[in-house]
mmCIF file with all atom_site columns, C-alpha atoms in Angstrom:
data_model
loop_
_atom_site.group_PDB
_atom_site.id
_atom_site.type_symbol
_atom_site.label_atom_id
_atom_site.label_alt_id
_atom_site.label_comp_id
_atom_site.label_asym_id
_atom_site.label_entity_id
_atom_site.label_seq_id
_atom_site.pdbx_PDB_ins_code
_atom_site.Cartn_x
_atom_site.Cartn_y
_atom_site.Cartn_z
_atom_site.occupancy
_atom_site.B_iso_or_equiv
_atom_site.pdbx_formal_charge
_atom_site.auth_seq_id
_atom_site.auth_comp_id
_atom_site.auth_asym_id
_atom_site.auth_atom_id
_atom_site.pdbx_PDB_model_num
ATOM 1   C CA . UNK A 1 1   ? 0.000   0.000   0.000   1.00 93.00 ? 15  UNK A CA 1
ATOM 2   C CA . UNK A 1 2   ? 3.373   2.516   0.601   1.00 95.00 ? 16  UNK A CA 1
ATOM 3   C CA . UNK A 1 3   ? 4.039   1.370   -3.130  1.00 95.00 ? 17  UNK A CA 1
ATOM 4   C CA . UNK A 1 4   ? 0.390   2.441   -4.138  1.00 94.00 ? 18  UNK A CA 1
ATOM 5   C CA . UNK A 1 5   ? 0.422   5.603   -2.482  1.00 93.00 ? 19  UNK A CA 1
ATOM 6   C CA . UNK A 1 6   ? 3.895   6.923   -4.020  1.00 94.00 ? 20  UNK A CA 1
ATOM 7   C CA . UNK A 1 7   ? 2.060   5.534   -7.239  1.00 95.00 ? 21  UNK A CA 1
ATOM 8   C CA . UNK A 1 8   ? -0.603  7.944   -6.337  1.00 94.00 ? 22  UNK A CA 1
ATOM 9   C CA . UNK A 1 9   ? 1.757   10.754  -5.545  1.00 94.00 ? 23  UNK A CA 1
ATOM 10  C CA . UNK A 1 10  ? 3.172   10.364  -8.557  1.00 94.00 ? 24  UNK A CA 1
ATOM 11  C CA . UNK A 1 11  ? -0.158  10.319  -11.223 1.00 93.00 ? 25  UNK A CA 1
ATOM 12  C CA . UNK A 1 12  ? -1.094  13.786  -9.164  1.00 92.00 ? 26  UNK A CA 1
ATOM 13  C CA . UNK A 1 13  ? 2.348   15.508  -9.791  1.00 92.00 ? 27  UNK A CA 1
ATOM 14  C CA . UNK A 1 14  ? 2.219   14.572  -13.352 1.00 93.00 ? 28  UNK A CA 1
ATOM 15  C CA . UNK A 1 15  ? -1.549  16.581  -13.051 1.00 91.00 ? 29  UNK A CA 1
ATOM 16  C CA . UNK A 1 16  ? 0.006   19.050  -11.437 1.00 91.00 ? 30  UNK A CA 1
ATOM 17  C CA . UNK A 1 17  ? 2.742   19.594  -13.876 1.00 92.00 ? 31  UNK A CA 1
ATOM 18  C CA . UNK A 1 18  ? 0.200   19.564  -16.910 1.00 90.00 ? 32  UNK A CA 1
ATOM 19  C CA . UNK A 1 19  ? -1.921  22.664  -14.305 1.00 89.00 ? 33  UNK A CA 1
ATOM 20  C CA . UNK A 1 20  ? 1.545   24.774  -14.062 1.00 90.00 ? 34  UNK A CA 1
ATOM 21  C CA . UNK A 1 21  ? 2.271   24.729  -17.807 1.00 89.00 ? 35  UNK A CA 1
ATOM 22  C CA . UNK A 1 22  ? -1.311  25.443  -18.572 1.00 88.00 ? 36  UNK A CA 1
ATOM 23  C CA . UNK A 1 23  ? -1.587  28.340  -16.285 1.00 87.00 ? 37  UNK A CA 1
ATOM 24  C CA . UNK A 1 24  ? 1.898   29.650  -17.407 1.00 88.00 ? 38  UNK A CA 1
ATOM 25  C CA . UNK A 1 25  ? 0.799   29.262  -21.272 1.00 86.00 ? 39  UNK A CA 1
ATOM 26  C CA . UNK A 1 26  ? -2.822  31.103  -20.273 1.00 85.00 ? 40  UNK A CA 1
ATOM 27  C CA . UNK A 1 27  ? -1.023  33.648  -18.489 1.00 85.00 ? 41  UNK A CA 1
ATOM 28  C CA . UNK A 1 28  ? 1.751   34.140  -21.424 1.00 84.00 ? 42  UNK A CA 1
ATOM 29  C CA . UNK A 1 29  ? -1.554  34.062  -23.416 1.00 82.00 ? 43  UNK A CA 1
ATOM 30  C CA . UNK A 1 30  ? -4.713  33.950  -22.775 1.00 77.00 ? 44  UNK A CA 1
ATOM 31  C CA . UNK A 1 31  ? -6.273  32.880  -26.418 1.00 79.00 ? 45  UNK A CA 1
ATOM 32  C CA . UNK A 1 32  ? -3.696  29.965  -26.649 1.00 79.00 ? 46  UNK A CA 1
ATOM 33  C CA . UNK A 1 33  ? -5.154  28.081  -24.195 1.00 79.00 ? 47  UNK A CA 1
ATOM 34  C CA . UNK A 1 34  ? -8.773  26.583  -24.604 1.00 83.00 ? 48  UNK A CA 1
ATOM 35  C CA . UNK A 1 35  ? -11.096 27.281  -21.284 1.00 84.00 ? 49  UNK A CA 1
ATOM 36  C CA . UNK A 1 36  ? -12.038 23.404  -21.741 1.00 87.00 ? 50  UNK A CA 1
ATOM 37  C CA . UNK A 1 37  ? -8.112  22.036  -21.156 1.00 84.00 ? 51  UNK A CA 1
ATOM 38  C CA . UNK A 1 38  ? -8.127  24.350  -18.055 1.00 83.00 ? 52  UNK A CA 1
ATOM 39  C CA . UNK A 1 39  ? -11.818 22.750  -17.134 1.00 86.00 ? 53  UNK A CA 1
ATOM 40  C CA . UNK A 1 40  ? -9.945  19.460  -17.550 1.00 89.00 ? 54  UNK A CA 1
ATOM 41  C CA . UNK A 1 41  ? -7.560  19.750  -15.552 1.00 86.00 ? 55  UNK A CA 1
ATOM 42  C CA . UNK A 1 42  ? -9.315  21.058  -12.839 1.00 86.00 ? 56  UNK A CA 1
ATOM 43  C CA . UNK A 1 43  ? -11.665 18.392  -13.477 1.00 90.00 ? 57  UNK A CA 1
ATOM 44  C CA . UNK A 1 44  ? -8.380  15.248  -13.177 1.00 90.00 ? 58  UNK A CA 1
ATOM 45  C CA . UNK A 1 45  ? -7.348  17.544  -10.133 1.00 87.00 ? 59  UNK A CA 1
ATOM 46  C CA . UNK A 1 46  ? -10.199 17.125  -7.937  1.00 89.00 ? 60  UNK A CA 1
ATOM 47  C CA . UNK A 1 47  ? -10.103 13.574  -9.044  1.00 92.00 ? 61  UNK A CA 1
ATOM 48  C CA . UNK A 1 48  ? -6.731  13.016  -7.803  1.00 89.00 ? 62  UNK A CA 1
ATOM 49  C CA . UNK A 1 49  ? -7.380  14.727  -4.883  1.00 88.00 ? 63  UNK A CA 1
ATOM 50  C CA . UNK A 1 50  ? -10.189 12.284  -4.036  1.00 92.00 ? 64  UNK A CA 1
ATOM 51  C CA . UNK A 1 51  ? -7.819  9.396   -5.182  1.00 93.00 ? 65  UNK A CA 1
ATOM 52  C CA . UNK A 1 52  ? -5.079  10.749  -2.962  1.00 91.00 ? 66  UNK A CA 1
ATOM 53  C CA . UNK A 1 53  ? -6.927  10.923  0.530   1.00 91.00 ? 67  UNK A CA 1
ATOM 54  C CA . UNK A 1 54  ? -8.449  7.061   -0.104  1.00 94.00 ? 68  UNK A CA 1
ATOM 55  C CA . UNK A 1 55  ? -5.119  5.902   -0.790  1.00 94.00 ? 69  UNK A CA 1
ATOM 56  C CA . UNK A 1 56  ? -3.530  7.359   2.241   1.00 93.00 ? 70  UNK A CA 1
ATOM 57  C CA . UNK A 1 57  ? -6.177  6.407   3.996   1.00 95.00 ? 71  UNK A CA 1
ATOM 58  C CA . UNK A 1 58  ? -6.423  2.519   3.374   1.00 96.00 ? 72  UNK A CA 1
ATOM 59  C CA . UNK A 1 59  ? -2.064  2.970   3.561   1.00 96.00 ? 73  UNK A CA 1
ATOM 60  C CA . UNK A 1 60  ? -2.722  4.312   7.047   1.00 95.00 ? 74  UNK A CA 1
ATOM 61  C CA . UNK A 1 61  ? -5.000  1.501   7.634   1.00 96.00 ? 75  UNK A CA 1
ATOM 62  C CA . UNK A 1 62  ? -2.870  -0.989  6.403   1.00 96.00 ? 76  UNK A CA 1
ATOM 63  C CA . UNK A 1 63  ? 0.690   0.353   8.015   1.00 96.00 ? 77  UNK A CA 1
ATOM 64  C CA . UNK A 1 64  ? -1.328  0.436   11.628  1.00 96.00 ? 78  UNK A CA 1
ATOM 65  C CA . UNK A 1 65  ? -2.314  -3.324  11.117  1.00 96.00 ? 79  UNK A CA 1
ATOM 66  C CA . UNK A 1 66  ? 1.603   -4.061  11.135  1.00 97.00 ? 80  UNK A CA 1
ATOM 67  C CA . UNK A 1 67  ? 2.418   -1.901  13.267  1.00 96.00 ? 81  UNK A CA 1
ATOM 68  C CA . UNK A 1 68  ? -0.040  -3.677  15.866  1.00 96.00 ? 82  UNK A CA 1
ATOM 69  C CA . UNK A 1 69  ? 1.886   -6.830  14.946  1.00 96.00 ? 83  UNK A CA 1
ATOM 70  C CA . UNK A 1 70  ? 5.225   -6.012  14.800  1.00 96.00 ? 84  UNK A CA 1
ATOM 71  C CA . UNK A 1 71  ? 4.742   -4.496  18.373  1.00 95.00 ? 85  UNK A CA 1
ATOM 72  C CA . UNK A 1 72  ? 3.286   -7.596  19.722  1.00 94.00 ? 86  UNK A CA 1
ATOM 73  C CA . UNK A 1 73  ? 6.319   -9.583  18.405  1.00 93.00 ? 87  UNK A CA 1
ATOM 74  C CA . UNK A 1 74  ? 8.488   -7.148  19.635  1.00 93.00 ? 88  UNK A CA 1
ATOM 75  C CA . UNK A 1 75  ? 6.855   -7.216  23.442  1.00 92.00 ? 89  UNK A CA 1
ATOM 76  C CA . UNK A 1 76  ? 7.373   -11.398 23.280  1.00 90.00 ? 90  UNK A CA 1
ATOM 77  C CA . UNK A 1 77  ? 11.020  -9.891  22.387  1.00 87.00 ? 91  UNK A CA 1
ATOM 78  C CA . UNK A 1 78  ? 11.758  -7.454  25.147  1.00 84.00 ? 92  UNK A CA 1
ATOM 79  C CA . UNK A 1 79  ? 13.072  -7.598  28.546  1.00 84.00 ? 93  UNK A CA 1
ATOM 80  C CA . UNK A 1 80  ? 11.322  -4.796  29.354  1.00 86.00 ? 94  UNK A CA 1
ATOM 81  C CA . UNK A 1 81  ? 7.865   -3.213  28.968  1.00 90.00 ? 95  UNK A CA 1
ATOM 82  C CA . UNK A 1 82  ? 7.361   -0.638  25.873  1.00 92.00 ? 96  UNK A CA 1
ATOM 83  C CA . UNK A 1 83  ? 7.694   3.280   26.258  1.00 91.00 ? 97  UNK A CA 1
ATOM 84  C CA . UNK A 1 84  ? 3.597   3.876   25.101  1.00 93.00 ? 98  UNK A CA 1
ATOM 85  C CA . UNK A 1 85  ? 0.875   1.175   25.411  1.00 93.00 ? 99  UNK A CA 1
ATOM 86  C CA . UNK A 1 86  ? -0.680  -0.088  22.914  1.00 93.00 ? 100 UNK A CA 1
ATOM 87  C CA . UNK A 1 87  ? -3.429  2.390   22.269  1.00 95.00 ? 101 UNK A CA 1
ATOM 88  C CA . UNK A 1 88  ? -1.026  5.016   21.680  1.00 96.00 ? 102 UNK A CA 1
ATOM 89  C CA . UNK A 1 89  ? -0.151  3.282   18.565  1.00 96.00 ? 103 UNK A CA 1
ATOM 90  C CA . UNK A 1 90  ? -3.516  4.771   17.181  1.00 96.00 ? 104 UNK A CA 1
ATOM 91  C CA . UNK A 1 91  ? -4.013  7.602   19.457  1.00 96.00 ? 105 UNK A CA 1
ATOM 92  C CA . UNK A 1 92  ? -0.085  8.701   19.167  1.00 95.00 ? 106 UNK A CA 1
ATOM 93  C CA . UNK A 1 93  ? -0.988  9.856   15.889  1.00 95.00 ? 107 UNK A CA 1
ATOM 94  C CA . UNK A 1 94  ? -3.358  12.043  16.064  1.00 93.00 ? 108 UNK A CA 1
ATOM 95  C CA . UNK A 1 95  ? -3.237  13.516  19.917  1.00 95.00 ? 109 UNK A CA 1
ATOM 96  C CA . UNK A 1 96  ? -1.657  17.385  19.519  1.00 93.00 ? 110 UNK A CA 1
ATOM 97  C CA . UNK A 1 97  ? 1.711   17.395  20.806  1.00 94.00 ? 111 UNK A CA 1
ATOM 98  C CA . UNK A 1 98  ? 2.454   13.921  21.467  1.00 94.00 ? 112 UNK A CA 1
ATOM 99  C CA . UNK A 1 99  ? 1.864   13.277  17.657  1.00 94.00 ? 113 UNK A CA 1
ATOM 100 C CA . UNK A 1 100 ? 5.527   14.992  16.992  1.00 95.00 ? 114 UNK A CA 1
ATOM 101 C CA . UNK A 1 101 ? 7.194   12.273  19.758  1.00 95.00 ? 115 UNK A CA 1
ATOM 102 C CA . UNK A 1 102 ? 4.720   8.783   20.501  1.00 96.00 ? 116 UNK A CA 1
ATOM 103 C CA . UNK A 1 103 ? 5.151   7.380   17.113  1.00 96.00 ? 117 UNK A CA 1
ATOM 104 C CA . UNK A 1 104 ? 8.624   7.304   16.537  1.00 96.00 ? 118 UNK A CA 1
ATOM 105 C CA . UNK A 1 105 ? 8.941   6.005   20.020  1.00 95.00 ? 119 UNK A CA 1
ATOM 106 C CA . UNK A 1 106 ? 6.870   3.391   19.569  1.00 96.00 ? 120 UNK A CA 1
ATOM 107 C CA . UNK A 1 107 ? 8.932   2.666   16.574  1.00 96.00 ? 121 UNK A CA 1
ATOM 108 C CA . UNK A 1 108 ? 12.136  3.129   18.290  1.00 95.00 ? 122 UNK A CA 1
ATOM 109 C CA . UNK A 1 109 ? 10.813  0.388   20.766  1.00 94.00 ? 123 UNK A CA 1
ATOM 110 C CA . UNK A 1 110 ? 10.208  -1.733  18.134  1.00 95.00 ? 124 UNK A CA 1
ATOM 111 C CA . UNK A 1 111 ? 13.405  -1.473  16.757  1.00 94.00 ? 125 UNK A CA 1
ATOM 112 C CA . UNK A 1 112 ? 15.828  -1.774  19.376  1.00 92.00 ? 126 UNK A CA 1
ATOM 113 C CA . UNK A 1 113 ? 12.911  -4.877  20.273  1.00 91.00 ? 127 UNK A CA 1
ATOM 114 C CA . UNK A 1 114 ? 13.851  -6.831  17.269  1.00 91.00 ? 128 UNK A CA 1
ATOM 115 C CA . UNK A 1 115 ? 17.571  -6.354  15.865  1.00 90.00 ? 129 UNK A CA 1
ATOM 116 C CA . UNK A 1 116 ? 19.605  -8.768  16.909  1.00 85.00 ? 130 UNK A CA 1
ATOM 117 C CA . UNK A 1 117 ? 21.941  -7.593  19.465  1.00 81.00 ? 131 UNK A CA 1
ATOM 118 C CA . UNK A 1 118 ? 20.267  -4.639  20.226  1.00 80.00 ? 132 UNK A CA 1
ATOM 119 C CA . UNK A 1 119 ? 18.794  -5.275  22.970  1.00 81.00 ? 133 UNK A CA 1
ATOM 120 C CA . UNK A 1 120 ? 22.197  -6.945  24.855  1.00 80.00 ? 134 UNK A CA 1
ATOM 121 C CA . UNK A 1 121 ? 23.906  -3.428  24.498  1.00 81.00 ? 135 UNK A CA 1
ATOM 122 C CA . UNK A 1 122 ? 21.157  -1.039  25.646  1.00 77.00 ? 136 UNK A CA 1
ATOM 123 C CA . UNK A 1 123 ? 20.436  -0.561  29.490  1.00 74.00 ? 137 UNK A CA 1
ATOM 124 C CA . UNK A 1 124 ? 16.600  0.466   28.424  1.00 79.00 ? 138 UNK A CA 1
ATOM 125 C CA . UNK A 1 125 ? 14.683  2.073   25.908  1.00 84.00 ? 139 UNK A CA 1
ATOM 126 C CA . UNK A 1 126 ? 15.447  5.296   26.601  1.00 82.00 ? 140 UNK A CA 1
ATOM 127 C CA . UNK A 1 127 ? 19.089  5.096   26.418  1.00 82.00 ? 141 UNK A CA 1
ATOM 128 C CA . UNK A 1 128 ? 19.348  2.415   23.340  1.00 83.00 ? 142 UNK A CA 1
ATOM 129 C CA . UNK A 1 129 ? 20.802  3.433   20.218  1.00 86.00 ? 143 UNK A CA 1
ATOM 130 C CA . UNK A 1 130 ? 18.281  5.356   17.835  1.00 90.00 ? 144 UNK A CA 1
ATOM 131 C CA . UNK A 1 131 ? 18.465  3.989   13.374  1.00 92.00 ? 145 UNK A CA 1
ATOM 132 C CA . UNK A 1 132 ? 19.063  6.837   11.794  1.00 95.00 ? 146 UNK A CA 1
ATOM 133 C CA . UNK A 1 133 ? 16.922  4.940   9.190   1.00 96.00 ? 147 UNK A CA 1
ATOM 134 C CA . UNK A 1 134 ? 13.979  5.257   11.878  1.00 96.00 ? 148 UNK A CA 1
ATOM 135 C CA . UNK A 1 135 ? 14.944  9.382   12.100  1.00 97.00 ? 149 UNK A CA 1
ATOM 136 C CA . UNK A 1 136 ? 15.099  10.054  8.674   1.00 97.00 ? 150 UNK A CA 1
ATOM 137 C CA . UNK A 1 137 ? 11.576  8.780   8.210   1.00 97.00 ? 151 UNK A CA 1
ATOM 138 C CA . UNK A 1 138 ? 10.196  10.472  11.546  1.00 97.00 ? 152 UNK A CA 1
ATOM 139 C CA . UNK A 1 139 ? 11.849  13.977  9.634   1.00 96.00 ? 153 UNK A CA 1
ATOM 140 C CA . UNK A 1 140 ? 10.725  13.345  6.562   1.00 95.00 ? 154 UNK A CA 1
ATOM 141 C CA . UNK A 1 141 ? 7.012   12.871  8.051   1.00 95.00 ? 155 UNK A CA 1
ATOM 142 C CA . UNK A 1 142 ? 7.009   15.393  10.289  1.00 95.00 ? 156 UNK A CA 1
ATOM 143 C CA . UNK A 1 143 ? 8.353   18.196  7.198   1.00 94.00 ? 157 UNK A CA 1
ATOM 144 C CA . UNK A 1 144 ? 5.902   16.425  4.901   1.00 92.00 ? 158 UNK A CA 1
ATOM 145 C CA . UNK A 1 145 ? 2.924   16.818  7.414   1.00 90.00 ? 159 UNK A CA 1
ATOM 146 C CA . UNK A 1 146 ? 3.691   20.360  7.544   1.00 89.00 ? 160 UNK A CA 1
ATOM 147 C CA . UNK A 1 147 ? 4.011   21.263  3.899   1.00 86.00 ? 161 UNK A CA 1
ATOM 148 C CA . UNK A 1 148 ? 0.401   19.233  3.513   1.00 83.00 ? 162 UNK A CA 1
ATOM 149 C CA . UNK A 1 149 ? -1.014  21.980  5.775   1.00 83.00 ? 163 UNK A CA 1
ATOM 150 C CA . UNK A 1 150 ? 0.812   24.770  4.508   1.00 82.00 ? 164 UNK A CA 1
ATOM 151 C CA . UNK A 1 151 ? -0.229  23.426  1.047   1.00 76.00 ? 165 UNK A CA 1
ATOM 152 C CA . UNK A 1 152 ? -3.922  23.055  1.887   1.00 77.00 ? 166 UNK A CA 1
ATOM 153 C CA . UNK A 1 153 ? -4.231  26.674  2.627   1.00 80.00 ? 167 UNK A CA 1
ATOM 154 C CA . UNK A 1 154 ? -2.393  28.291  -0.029  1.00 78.00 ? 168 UNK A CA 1
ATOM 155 C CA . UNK A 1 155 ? -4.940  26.519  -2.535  1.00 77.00 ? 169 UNK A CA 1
ATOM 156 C CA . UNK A 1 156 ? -7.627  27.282  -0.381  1.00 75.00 ? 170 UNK A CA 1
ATOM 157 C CA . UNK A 1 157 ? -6.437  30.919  0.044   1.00 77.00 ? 171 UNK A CA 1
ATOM 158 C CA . UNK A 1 158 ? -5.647  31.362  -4.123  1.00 72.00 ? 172 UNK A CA 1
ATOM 159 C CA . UNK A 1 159 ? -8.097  32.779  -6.512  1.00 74.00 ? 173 UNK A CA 1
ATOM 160 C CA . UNK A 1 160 ? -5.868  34.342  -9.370  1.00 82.00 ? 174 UNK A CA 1
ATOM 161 C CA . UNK A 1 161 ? -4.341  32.359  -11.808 1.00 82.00 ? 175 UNK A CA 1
ATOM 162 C CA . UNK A 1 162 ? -0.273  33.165  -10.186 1.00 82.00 ? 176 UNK A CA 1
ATOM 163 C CA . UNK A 1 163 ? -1.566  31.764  -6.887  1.00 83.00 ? 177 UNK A CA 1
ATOM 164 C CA . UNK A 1 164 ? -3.238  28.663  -8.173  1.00 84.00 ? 178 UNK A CA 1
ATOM 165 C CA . UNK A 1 165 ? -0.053  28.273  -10.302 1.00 85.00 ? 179 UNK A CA 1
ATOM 166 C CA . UNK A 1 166 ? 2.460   28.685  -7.303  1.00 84.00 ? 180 UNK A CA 1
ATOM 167 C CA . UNK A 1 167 ? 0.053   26.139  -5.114  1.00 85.00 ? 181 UNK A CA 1
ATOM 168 C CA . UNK A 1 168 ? 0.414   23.563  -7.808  1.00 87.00 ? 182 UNK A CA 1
ATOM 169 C CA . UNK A 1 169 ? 4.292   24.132  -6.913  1.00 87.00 ? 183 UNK A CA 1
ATOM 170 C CA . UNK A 1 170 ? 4.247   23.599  -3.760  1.00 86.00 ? 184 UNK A CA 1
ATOM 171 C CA . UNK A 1 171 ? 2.082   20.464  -4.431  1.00 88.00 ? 185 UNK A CA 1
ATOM 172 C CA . UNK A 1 172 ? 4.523   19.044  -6.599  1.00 91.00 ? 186 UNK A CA 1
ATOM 173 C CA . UNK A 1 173 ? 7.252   19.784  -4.001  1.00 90.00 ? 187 UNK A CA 1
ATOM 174 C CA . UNK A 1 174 ? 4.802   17.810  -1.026  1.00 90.00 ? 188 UNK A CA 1
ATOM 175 C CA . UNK A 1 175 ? 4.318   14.789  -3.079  1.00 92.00 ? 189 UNK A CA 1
ATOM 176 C CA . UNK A 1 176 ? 7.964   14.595  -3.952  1.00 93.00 ? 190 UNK A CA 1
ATOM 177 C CA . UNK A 1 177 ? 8.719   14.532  0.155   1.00 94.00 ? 191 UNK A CA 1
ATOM 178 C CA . UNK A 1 178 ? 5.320   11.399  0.242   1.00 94.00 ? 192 UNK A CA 1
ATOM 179 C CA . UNK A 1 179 ? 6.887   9.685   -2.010  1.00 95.00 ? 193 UNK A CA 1
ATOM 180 C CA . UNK A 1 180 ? 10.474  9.954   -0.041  1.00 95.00 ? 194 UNK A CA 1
ATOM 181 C CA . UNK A 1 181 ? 8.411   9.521   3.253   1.00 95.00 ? 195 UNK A CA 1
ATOM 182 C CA . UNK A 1 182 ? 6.516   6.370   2.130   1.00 95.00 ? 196 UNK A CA 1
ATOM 183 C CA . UNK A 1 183 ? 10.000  4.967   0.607   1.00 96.00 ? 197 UNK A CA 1
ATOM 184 C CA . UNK A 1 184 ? 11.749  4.980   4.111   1.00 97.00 ? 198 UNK A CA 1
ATOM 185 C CA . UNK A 1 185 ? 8.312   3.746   5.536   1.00 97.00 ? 199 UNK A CA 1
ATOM 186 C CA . UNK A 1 186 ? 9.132   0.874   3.452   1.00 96.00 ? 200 UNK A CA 1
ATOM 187 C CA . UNK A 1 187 ? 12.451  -0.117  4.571   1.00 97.00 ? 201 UNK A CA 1
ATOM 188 C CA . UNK A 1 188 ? 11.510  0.283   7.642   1.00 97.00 ? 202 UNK A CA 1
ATOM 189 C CA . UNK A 1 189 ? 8.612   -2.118  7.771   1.00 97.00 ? 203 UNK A CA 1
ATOM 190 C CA . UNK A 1 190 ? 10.674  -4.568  5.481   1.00 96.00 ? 204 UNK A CA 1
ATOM 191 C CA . UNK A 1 191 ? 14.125  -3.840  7.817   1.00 96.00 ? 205 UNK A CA 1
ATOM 192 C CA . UNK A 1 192 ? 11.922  -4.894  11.486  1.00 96.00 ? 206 UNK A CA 1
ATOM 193 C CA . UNK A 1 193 ? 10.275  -7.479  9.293   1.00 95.00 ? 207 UNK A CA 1
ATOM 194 C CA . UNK A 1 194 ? 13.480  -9.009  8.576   1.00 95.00 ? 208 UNK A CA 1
ATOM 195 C CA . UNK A 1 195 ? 14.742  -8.537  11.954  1.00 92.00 ? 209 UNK A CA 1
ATOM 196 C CA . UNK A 1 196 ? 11.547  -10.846 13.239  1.00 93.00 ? 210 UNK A CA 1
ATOM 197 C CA . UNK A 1 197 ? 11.804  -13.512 10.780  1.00 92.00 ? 211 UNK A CA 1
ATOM 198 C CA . UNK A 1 198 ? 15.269  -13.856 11.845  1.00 88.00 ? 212 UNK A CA 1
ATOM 199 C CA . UNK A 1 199 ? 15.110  -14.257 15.358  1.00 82.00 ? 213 UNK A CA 1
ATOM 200 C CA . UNK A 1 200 ? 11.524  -16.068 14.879  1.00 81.00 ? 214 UNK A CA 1
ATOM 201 C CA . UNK A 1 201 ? 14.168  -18.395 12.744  1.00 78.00 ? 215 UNK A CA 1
ATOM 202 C CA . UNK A 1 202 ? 16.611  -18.580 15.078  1.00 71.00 ? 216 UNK A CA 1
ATOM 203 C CA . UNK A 1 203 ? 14.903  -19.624 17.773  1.00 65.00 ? 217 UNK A CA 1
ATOM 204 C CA . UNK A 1 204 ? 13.069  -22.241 16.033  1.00 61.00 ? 218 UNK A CA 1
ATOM 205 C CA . UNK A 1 205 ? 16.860  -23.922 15.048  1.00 60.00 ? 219 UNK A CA 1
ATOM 206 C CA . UNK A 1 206 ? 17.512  -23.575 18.434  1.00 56.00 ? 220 UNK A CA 1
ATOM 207 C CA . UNK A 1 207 ? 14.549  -25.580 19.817  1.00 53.00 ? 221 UNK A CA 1
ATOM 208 C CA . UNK A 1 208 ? 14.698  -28.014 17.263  1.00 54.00 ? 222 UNK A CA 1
ATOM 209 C CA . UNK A 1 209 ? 18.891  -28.163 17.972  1.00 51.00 ? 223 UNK A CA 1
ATOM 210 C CA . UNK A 1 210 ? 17.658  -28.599 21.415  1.00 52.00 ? 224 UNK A CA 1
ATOM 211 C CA . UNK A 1 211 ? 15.414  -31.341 20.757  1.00 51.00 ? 225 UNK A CA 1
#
């Protein structure tokens, strides 16, 4: 679904390519440009829109489901109790303030839960060594997040061609960062997978060794 939802990102920037190069041939001028292509693309922009918010919505769907998983492999994992209980993994996301910090904790937790090794050279949570993979994701979603909003309102706020033109920008600009976001997402969920299946793999050789 982080695959689908670059795919996404990337069918709107292409939309909102064709919008800037419209607007910047209407505004160069105005007879060269039939009012039906700029209909069109307004039309194919709403579209996307609609297209983008279903698509991050099953992804968010989808990356919560593992995320309730991983964690419960990671607990069976841990010598000690997680940082946030479990209904922060929902709640951590969309609680003011603790939105900018529960997540990646969670995730840190998670982390340090499953590598190999990790856990044997940390005293606790707090103190264990933070991926930078982990940060550069948590970064990455935290700028993204905030161009969204800024983004929302300059289109909301523009009503003259320039403005509409320079939102479309600034678009193009957010869904570049989504697609970077959702890319570290994905090594991320494929990294802890890995780290799981190892030590789930492990362990089985070593009970089977045992018997």
């Amino acid at each position: 679904m982080l695959a689908v939802d670059s795919l996404v990102y990337v069918i709107a920037s292409v939309i909102d390519v064709q919008r800037v190069v419209l607007i910047d041939r209407f505004l160069a001028d105005s007879d060269a440009v039939p009012i039906r292509d700029l209909q069109a693309n307004d039309a194919r922009y709403l579209i996307s829109g609609l297209v983008e918010s279903v698509a991050f919505a099953a992804t968010g769907v989808m990356f919560l489901i593992w995320l309730f998983r991983a964690r419960a492999n990671a607990e069976i994992l841990s010598p000690w109790p997680h940082r946030r209980a479990k209904p922060w993994l929902i709640f951590g996301w969309v609680v003011p303030i603790v939105n900018f910090v529960f997540p990646k904790q969670i995730v840190d937790d998670i982390w340090t839960s499953s590598k190999p090794g990790a856990i044997e050279e940390s005293a606790h949570f707090t103190t264990a060594r933070r991926a930078a993979l982990v940060w550069a994701w948590w970064l990455a979603w935290l700028v993204t997040g905030l161009l969204a909003t800024v983004g929302r309102r300059t289109y909301a706020n523009a009503e003259e061609m320039p403005a509409i033109r320079n939102a479309a920008v600034f678009d193009i600009v957010g869904n570049v960062l989504s697609i970077a976001t959702a890319a570290l997402a994905i090594a991320i969920v494929m990294t802890i997978t890995r780290f799981q299946e190892d030590r789930r793999e492990a362990a089985a050789w070593g009970w089977t060794h045992a018997a």
